[in-house]
PDB file of C-alpha atoms in Angstrom:
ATOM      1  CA  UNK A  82     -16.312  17.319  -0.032  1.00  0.00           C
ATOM      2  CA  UNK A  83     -13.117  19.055   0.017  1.00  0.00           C
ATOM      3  CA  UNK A  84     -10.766  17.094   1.314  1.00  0.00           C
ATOM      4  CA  UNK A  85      -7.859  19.526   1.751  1.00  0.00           C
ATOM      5  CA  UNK A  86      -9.481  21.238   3.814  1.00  0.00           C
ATOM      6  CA  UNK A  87      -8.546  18.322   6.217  1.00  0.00           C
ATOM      7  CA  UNK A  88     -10.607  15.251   7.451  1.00  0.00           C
ATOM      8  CA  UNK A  89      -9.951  11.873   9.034  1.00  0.00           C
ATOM      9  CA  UNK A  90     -10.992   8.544   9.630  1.00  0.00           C
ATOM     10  CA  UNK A  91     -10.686   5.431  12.134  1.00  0.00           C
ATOM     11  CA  UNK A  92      -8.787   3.082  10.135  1.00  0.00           C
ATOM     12  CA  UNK A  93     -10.145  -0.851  11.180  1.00  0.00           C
ATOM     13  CA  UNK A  94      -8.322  -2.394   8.910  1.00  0.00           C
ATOM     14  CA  UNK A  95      -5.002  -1.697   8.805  1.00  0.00           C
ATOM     15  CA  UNK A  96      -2.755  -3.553  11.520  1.00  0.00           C
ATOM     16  CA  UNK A  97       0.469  -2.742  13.085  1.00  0.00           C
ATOM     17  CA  UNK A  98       3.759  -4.706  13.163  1.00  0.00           C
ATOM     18  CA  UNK A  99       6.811  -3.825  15.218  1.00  0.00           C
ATOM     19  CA  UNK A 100       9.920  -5.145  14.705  1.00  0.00           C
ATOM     20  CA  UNK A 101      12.628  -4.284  17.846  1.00  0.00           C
ATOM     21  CA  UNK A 102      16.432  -5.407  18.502  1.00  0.00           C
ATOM     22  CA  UNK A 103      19.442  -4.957  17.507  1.00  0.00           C
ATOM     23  CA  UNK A 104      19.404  -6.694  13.921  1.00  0.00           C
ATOM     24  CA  UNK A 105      15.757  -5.018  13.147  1.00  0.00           C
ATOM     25  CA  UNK A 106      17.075  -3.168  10.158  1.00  0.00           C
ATOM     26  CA  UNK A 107      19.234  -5.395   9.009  1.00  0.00           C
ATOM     27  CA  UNK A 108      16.373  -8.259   9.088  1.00  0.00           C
ATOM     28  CA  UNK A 109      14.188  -5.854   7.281  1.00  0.00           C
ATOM     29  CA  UNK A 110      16.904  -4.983   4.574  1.00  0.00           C
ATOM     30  CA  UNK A 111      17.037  -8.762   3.792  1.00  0.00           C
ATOM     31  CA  UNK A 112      13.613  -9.690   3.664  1.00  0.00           C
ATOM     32  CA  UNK A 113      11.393  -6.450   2.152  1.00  0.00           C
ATOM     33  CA  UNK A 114      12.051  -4.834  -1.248  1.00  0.00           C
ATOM     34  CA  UNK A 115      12.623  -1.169  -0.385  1.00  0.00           C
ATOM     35  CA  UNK A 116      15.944   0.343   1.264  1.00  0.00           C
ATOM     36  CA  UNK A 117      15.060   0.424   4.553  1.00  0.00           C
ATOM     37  CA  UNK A 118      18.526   1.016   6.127  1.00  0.00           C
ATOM     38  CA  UNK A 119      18.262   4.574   3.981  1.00  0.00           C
ATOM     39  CA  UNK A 120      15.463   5.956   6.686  1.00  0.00           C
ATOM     40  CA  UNK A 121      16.233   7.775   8.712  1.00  0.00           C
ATOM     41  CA  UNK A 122      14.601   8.632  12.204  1.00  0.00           C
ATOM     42  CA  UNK A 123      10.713   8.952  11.451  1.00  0.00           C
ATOM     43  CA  UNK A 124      11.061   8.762   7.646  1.00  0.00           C
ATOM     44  CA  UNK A 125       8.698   6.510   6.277  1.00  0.00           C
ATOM     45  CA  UNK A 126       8.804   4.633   3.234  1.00  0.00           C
ATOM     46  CA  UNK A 127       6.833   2.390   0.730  1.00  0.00           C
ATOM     47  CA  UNK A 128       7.866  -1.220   0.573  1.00  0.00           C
ATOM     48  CA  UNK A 129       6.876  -4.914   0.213  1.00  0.00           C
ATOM     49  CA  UNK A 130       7.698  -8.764   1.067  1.00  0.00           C
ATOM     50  CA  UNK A 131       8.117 -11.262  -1.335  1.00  0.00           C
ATOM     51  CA  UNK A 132       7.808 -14.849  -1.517  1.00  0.00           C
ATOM     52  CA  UNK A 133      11.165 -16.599  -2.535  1.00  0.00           C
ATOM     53  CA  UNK A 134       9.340 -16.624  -6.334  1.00  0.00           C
ATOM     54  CA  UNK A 135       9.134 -12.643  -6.095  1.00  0.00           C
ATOM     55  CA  UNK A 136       5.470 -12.724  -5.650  1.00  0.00           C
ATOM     56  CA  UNK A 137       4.189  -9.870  -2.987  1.00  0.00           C
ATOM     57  CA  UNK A 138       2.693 -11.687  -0.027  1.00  0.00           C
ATOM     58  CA  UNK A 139       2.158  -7.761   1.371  1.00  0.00           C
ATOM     59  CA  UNK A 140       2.601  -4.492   0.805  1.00  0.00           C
ATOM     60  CA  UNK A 141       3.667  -2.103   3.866  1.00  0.00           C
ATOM     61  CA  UNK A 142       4.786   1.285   4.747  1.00  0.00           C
ATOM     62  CA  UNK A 143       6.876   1.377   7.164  1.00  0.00           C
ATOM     63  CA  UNK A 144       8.415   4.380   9.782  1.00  0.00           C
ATOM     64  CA  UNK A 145      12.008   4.386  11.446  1.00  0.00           C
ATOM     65  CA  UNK A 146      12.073   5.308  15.543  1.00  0.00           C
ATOM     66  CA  UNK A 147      15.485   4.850  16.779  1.00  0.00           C
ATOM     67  CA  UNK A 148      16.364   1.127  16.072  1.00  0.00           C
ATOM     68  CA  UNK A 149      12.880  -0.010  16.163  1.00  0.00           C
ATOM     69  CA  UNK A 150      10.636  -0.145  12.946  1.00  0.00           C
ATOM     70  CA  UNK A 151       6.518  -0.342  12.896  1.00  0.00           C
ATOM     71  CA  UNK A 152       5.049  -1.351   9.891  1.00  0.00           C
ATOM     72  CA  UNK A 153       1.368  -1.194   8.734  1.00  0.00           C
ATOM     73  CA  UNK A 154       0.170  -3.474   6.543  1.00  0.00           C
ATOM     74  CA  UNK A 155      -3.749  -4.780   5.239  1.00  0.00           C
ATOM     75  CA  UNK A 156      -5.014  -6.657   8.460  1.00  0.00           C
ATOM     76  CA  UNK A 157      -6.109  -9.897   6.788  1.00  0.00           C
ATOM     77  CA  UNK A 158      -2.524 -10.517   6.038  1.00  0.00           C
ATOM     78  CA  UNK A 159      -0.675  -9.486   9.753  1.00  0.00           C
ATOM     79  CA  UNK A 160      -0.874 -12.126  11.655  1.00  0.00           C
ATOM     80  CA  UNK A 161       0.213 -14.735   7.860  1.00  0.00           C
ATOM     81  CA  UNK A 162       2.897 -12.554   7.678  1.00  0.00           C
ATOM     82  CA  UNK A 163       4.524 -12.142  11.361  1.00  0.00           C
ATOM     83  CA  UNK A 164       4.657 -16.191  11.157  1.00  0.00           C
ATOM     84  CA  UNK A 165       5.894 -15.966   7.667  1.00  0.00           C
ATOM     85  CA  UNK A 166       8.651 -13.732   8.454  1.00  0.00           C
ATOM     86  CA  UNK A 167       9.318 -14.916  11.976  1.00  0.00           C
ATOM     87  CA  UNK A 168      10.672 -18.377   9.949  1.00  0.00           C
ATOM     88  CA  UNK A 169      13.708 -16.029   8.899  1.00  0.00           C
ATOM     89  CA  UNK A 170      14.869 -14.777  12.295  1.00  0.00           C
ATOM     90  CA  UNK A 171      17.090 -18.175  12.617  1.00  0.00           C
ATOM     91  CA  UNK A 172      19.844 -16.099  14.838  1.00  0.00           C
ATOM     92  CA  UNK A 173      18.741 -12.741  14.577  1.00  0.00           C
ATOM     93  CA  UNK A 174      18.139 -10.659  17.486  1.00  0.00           C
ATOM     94  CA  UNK A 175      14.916  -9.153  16.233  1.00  0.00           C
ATOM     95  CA  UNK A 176      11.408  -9.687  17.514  1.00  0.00           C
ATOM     96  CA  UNK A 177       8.213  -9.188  15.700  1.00  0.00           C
ATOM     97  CA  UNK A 178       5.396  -8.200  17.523  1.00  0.00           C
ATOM     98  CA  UNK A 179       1.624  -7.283  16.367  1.00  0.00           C
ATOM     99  CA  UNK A 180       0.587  -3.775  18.506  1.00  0.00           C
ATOM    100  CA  UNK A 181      -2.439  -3.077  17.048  1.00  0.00           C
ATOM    101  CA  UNK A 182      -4.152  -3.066  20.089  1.00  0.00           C
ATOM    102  CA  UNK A 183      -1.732  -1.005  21.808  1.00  0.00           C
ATOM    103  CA  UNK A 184      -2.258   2.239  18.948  1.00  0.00           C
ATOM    104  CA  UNK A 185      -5.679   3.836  17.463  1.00  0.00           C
ATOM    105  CA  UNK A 186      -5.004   4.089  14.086  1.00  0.00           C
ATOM    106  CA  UNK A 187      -6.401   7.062  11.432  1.00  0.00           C
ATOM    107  CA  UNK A 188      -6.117   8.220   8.359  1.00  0.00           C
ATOM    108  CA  UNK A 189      -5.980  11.423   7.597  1.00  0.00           C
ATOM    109  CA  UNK A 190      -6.465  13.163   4.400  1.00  0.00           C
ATOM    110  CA  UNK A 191      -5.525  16.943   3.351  1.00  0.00           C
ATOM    111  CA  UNK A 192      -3.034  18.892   1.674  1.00  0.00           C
ATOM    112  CA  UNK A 193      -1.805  20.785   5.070  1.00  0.00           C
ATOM    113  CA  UNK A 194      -1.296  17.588   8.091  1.00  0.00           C
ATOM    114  CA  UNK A 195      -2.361  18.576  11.454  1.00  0.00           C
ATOM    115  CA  UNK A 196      -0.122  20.052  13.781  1.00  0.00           C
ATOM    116  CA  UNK A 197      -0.106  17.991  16.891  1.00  0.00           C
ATOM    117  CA  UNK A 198       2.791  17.130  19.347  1.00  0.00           C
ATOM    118  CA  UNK A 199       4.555  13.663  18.604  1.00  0.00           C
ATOM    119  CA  UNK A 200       3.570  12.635  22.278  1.00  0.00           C
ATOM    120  CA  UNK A 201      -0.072  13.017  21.584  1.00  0.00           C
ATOM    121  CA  UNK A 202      -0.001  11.849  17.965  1.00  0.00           C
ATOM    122  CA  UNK A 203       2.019   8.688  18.380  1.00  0.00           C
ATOM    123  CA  UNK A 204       3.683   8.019  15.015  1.00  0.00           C
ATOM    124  CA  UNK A 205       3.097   9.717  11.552  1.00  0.00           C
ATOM    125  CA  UNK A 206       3.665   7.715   9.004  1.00  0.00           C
ATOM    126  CA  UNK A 207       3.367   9.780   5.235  1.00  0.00           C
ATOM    127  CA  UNK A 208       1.509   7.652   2.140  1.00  0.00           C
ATOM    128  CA  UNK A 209       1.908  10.227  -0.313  1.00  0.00           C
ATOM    129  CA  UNK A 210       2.700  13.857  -0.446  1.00  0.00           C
ATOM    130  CA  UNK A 211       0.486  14.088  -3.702  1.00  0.00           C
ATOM    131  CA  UNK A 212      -2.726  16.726  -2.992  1.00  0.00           C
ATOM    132  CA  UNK A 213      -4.454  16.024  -0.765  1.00  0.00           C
ATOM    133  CA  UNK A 214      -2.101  14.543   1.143  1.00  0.00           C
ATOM    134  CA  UNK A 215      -1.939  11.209   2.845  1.00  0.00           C
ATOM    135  CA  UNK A 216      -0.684  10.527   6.762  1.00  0.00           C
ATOM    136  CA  UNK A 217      -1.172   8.102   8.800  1.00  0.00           C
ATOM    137  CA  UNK A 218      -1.655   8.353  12.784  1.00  0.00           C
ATOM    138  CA  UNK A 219      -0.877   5.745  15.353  1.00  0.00           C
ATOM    139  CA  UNK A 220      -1.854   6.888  18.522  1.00  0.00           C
ATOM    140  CA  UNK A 221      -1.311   5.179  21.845  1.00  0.00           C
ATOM    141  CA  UNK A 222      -4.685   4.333  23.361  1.00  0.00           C
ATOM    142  CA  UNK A 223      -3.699   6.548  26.145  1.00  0.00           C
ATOM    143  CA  UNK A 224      -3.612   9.472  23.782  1.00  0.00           C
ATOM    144  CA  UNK A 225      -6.353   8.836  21.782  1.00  0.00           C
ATOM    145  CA  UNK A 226      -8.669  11.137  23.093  1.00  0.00           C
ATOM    146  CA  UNK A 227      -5.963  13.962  23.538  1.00  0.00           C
ATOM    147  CA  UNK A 228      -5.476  13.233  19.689  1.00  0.00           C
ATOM    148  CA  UNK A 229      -9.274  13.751  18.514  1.00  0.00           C
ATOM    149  CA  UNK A 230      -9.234  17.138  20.611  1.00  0.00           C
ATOM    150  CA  UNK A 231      -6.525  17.717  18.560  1.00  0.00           C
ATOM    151  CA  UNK A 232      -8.422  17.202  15.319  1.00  0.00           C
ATOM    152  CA  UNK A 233     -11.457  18.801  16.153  1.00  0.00           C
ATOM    153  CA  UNK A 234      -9.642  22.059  17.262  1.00  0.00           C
ATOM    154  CA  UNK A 235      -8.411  22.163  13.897  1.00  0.00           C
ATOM    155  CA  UNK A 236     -11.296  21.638  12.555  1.00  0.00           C
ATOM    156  CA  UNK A 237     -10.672  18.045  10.757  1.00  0.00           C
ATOM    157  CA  UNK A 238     -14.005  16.330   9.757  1.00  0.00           C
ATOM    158  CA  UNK A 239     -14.586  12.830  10.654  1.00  0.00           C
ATOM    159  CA  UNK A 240     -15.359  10.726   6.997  1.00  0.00           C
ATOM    160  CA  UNK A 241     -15.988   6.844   6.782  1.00  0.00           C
ATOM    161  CA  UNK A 242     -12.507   4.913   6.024  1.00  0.00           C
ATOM    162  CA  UNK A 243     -14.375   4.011   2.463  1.00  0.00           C
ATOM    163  CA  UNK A 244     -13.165   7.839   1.526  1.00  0.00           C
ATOM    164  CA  UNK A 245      -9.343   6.687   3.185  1.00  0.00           C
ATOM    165  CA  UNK A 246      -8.935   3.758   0.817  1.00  0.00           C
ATOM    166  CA  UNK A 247     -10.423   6.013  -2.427  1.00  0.00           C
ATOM    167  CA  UNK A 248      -7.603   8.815  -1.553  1.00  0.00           C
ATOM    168  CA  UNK A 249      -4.949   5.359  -1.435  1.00  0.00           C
ATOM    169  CA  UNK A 250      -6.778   4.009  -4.785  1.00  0.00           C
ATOM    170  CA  UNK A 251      -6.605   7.204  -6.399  1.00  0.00           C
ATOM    171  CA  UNK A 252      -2.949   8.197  -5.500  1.00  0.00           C
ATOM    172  CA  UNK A 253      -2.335   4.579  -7.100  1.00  0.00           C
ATOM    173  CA  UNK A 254      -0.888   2.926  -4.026  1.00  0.00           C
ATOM    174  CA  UNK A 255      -1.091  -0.893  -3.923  1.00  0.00           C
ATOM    175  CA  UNK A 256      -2.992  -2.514  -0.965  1.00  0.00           C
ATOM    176  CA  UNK A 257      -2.774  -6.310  -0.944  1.00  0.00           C
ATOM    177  CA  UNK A 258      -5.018  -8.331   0.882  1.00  0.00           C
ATOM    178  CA  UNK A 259      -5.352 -12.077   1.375  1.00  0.00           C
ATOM    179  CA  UNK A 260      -7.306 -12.471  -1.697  1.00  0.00           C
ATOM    180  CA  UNK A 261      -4.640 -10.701  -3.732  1.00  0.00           C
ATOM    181  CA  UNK A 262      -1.337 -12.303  -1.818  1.00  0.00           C
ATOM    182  CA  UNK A 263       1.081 -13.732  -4.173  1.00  0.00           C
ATOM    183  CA  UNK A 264      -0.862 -12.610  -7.286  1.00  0.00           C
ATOM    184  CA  UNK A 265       1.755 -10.069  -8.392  1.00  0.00           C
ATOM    185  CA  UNK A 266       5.555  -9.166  -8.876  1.00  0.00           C
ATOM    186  CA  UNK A 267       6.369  -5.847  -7.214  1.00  0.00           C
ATOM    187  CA  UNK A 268       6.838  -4.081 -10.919  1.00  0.00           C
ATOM    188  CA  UNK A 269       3.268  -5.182 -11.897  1.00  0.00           C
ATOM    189  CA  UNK A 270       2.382  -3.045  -8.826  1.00  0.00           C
ATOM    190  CA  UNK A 271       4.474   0.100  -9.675  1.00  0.00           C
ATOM    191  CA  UNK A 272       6.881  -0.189  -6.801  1.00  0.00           C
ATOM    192  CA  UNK A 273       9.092   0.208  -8.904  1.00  0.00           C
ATOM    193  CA  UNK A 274       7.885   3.751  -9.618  1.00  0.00           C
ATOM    194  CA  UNK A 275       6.752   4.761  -6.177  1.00  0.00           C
ATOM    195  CA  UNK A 276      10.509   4.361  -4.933  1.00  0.00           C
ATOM    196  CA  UNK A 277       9.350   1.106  -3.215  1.00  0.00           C
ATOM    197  CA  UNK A 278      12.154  -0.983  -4.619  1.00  0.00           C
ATOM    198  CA  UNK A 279      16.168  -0.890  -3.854  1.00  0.00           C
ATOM    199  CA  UNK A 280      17.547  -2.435  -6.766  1.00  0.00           C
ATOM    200  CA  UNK A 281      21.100  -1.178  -5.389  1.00  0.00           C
ATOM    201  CA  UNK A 282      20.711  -2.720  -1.673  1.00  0.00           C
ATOM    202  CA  UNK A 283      21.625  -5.587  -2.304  1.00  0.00           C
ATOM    203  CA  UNK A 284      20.005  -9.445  -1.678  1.00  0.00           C
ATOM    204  CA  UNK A 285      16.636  -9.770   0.030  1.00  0.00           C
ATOM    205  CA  UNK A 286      13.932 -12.776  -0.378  1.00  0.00           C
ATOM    206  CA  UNK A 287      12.577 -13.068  -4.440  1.00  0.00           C
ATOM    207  CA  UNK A 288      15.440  -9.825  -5.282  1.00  0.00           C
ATOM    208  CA  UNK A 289      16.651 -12.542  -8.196  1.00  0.00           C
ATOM    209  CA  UNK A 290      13.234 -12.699  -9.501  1.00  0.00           C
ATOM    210  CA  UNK A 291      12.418  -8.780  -9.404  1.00  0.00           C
ATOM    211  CA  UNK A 292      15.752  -7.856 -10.665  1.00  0.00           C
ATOM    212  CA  UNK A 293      15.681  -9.925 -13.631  1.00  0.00           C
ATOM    213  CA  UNK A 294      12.428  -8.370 -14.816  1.00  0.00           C
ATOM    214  CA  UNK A 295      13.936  -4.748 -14.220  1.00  0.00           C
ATOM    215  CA  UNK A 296      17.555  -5.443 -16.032  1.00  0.00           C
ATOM    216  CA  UNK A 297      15.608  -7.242 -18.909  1.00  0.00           C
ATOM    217  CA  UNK A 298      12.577  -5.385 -19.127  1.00  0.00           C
ATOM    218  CA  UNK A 299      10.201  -7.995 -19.020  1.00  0.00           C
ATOM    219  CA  UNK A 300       7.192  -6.614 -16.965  1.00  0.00           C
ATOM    220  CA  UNK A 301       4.257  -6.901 -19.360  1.00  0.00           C
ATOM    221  CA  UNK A 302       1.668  -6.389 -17.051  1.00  0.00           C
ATOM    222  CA  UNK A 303       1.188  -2.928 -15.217  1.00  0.00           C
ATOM    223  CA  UNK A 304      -1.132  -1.271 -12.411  1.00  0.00           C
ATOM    224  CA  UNK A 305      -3.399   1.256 -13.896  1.00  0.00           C
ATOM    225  CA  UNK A 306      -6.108   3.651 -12.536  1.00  0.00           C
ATOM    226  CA  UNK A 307      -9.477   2.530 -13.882  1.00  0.00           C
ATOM    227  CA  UNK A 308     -13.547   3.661 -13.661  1.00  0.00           C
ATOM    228  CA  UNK A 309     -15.702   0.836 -14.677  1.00  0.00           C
ATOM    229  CA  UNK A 310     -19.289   1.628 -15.470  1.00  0.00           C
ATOM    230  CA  UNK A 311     -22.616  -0.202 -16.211  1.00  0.00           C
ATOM    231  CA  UNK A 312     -21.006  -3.351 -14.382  1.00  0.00           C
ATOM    232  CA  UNK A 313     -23.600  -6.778 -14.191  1.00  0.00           C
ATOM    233  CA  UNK A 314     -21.656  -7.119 -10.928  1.00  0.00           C
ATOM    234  CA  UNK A 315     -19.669  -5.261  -8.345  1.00  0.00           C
ATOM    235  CA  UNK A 316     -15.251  -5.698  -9.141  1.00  0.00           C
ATOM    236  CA  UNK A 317     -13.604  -6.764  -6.043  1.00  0.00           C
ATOM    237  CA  UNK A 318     -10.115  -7.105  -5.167  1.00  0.00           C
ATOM    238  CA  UNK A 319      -9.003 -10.339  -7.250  1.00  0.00           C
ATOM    239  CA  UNK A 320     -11.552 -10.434  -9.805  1.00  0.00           C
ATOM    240  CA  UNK A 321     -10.718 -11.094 -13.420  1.00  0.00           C
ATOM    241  CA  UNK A 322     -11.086  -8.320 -16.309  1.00  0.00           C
ATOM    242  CA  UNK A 323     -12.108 -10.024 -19.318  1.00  0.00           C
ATOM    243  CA  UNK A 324     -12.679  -9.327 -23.099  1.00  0.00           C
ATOM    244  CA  UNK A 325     -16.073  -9.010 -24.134  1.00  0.00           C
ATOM    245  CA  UNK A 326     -15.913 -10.858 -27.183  1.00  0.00           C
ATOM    246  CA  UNK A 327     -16.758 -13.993 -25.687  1.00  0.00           C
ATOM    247  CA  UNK A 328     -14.036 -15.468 -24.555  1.00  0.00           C
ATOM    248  CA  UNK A 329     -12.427 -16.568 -21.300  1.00  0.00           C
ATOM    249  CA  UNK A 330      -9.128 -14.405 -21.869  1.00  0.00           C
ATOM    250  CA  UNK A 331      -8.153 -12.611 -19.348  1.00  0.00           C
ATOM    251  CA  UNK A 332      -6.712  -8.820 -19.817  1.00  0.00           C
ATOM    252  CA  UNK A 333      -6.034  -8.021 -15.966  1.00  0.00           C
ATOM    253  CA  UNK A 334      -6.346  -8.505 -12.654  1.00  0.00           C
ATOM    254  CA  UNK A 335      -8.215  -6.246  -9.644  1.00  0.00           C
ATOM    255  CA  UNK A 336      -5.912  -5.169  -7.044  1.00  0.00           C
ATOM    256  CA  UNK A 337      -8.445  -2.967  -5.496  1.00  0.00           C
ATOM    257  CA  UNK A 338     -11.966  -1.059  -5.883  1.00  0.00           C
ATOM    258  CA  UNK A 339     -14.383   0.929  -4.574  1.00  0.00           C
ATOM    259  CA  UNK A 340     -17.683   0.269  -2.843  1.00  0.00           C
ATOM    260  CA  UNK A 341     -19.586   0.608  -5.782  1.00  0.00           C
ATOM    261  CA  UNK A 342     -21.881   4.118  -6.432  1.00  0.00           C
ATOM    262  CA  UNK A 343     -25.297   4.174  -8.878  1.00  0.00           C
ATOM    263  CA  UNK A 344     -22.936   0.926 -11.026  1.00  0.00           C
ATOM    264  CA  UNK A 345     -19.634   3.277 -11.005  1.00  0.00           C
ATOM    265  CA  UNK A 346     -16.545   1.620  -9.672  1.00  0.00           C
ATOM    266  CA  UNK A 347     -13.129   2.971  -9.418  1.00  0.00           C
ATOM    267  CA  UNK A 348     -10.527   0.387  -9.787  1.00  0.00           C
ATOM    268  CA  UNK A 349      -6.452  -0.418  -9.307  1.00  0.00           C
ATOM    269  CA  UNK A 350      -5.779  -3.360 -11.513  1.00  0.00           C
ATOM    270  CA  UNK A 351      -3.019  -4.843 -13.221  1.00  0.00           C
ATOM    271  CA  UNK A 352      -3.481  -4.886 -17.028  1.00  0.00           C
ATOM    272  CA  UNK A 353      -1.585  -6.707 -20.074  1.00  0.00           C
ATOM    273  CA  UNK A 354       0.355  -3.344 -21.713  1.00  0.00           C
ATOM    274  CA  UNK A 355      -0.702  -5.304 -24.949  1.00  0.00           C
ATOM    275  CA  UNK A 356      -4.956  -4.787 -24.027  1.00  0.00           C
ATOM    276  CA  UNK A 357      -4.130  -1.256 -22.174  1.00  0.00           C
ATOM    277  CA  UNK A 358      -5.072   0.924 -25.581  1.00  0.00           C
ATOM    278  CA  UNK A 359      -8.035  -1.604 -26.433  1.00  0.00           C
ATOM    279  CA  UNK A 360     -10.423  -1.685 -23.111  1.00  0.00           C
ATOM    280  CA  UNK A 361     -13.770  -3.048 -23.658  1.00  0.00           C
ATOM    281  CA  UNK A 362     -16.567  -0.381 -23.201  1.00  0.00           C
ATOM    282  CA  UNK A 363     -17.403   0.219 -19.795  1.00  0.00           C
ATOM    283  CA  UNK A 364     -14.043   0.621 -18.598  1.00  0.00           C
ATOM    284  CA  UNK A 365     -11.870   4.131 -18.576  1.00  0.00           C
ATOM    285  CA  UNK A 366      -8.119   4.537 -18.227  1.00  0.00           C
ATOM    286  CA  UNK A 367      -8.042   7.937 -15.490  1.00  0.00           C
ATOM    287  CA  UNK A 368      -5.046   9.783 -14.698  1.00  0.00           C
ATOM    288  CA  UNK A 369      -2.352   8.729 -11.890  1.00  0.00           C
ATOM    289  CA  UNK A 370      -0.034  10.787  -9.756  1.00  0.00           C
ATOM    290  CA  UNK A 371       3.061   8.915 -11.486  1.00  0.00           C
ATOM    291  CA  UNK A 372       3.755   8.069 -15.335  1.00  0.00           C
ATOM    292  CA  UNK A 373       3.053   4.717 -16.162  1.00  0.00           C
ATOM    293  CA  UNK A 374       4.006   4.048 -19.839  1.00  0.00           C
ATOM    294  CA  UNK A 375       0.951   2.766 -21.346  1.00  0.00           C
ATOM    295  CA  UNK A 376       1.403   0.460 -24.308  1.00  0.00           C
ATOM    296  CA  UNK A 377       5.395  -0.270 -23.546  1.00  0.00           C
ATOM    297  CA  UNK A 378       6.779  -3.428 -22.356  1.00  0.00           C
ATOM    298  CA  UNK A 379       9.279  -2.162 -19.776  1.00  0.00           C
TER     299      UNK A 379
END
């Protein structure tokens, strides 16, 4: 299939989080890793949330209307992380609110986005501008229909959402889900190279912890693009890479994976820089859409 040509997909799960008021921003700013006081009205932007320890409890991408802010993050983790982060509001004048069920969301794949009125198509929110292109759609319920006339006069294909999350796996995006929550600094992800992290913004919850790895260059695990083949067993997000000679060492962690095809898996996982030049057989480094120094300890 040639996706950029165009196609799109229902996305089930993927959730939606708004967060309204006056101090929405500046909550945001001190809880998430990115700048998100730099967007500005409907930019969107890679980001994540960290645990007071710098762990990611979720990765989101999140789009700027007015004062408001709607985030969309992996569905087993929305509602743990609207009570998580509703602990911070103390004073605040912010409100977080889950409207999932108020939008349709899709995903939609191809090098040249649809052109569709911002009344009909909700919000557009962008993943990556790497080919083909990645946007997604939140459309009100009222306009969901209007929106898939939309599509199909331009001639967009509907796909399964298992060729969505491929496109996010292969442009090397990060999707944690409550198997993977708190597994991971943001730098093991590569937030640090898909402009996900502010390290000039100032304090936010676990910044000590991710800006001590940066300054002193001590992330030895990284996030790397992998096909696995001729596997006893399917990968899934969370599973342990191990050496084949035996032992129980670990070299890396799944982040994420494909549904399986004739025993071929692709893969996101985080793997020691020391084992990335010495995979056991069955397991191939592929390319990413960013440089990620292989064999350095950065």
């Amino acid at each position: 299939m040639n996706t950029a040509q165009g196609c799109y997909c229902r996305l089930h799960h993927t959730s939606l989080l708004a967060f309204s008021g006056e101090d929405a921003g500046k909550f945001l700013q001190g809880q998430s890793t990115c700048d998100i006081l730099a967007l500005q009205q409907g930019q969107s932007t890679l980001g994540a949330f960290c645990s007071a320890k710098g762990r990611v409890i979720a990765v989101f991408q999140a789009l700027r209307l007015g004062d408001d802010f709607f985030l969309s993050v992996n569905s087993t983790l929305a509602e743990r992380l609207r009570q998580h982060l509703s602990r911070y509001i103390l004073r605040a004048k912010v409100s977080i609110s889950d409207v999932s069920a108020d939008y349709t969301l899709f995903g939609v794949i191809g090098d040249t986005p649809p052109e569709v009125p911002i009344a009909v198509a909700g919000m557009v929110m962008t993943f990556s501008v790497n080919a083909p292109a990645l946007n997604l759609y939140a459309a009100p319920i009222a306009q969901t229909e209007e929106l898939l006339a939309e599509f199909k006069q331009q001639s967009l294909r509907l796909v399964d959402e298992m060729l969505w999350s491929s496109e996010v796996l292969r442009h090397g995006l990060p999707d944690i889900e409550e198997g993977t929550t708190e597994a991971f600094i943001p730098q093991m992800l590569n937030l640090d190279l898909l402009n996900g992290i502010g390290f000039k913004k100032g304090c936010y919850t676990g910044q000590e912890i991710v800006a001590r790895t940066h300054y002193l260059g001590q992330c030895k695990r990284r996030m790397f693009r992998l096909t696995a083949t001729s596997i006893p067993k399917p990968y899934r997000a969370g599973s342990t890479i191990r050496h084949l000679n035996g032992s129980d060492d670990s070299l890396g962690t799944v982040v994420s994976a494909s549904v399986p095809e004739q025993q071929r898996q692709e893969l996101l996982a985080v793997i020691n820089l020391s084992d990335i030049n010495s995979l056991p057989v069955g397991l191939t480094l592929e390319a990413l859409p960013y440089t990620v120094e292989a064999g350095k300890e950065s």
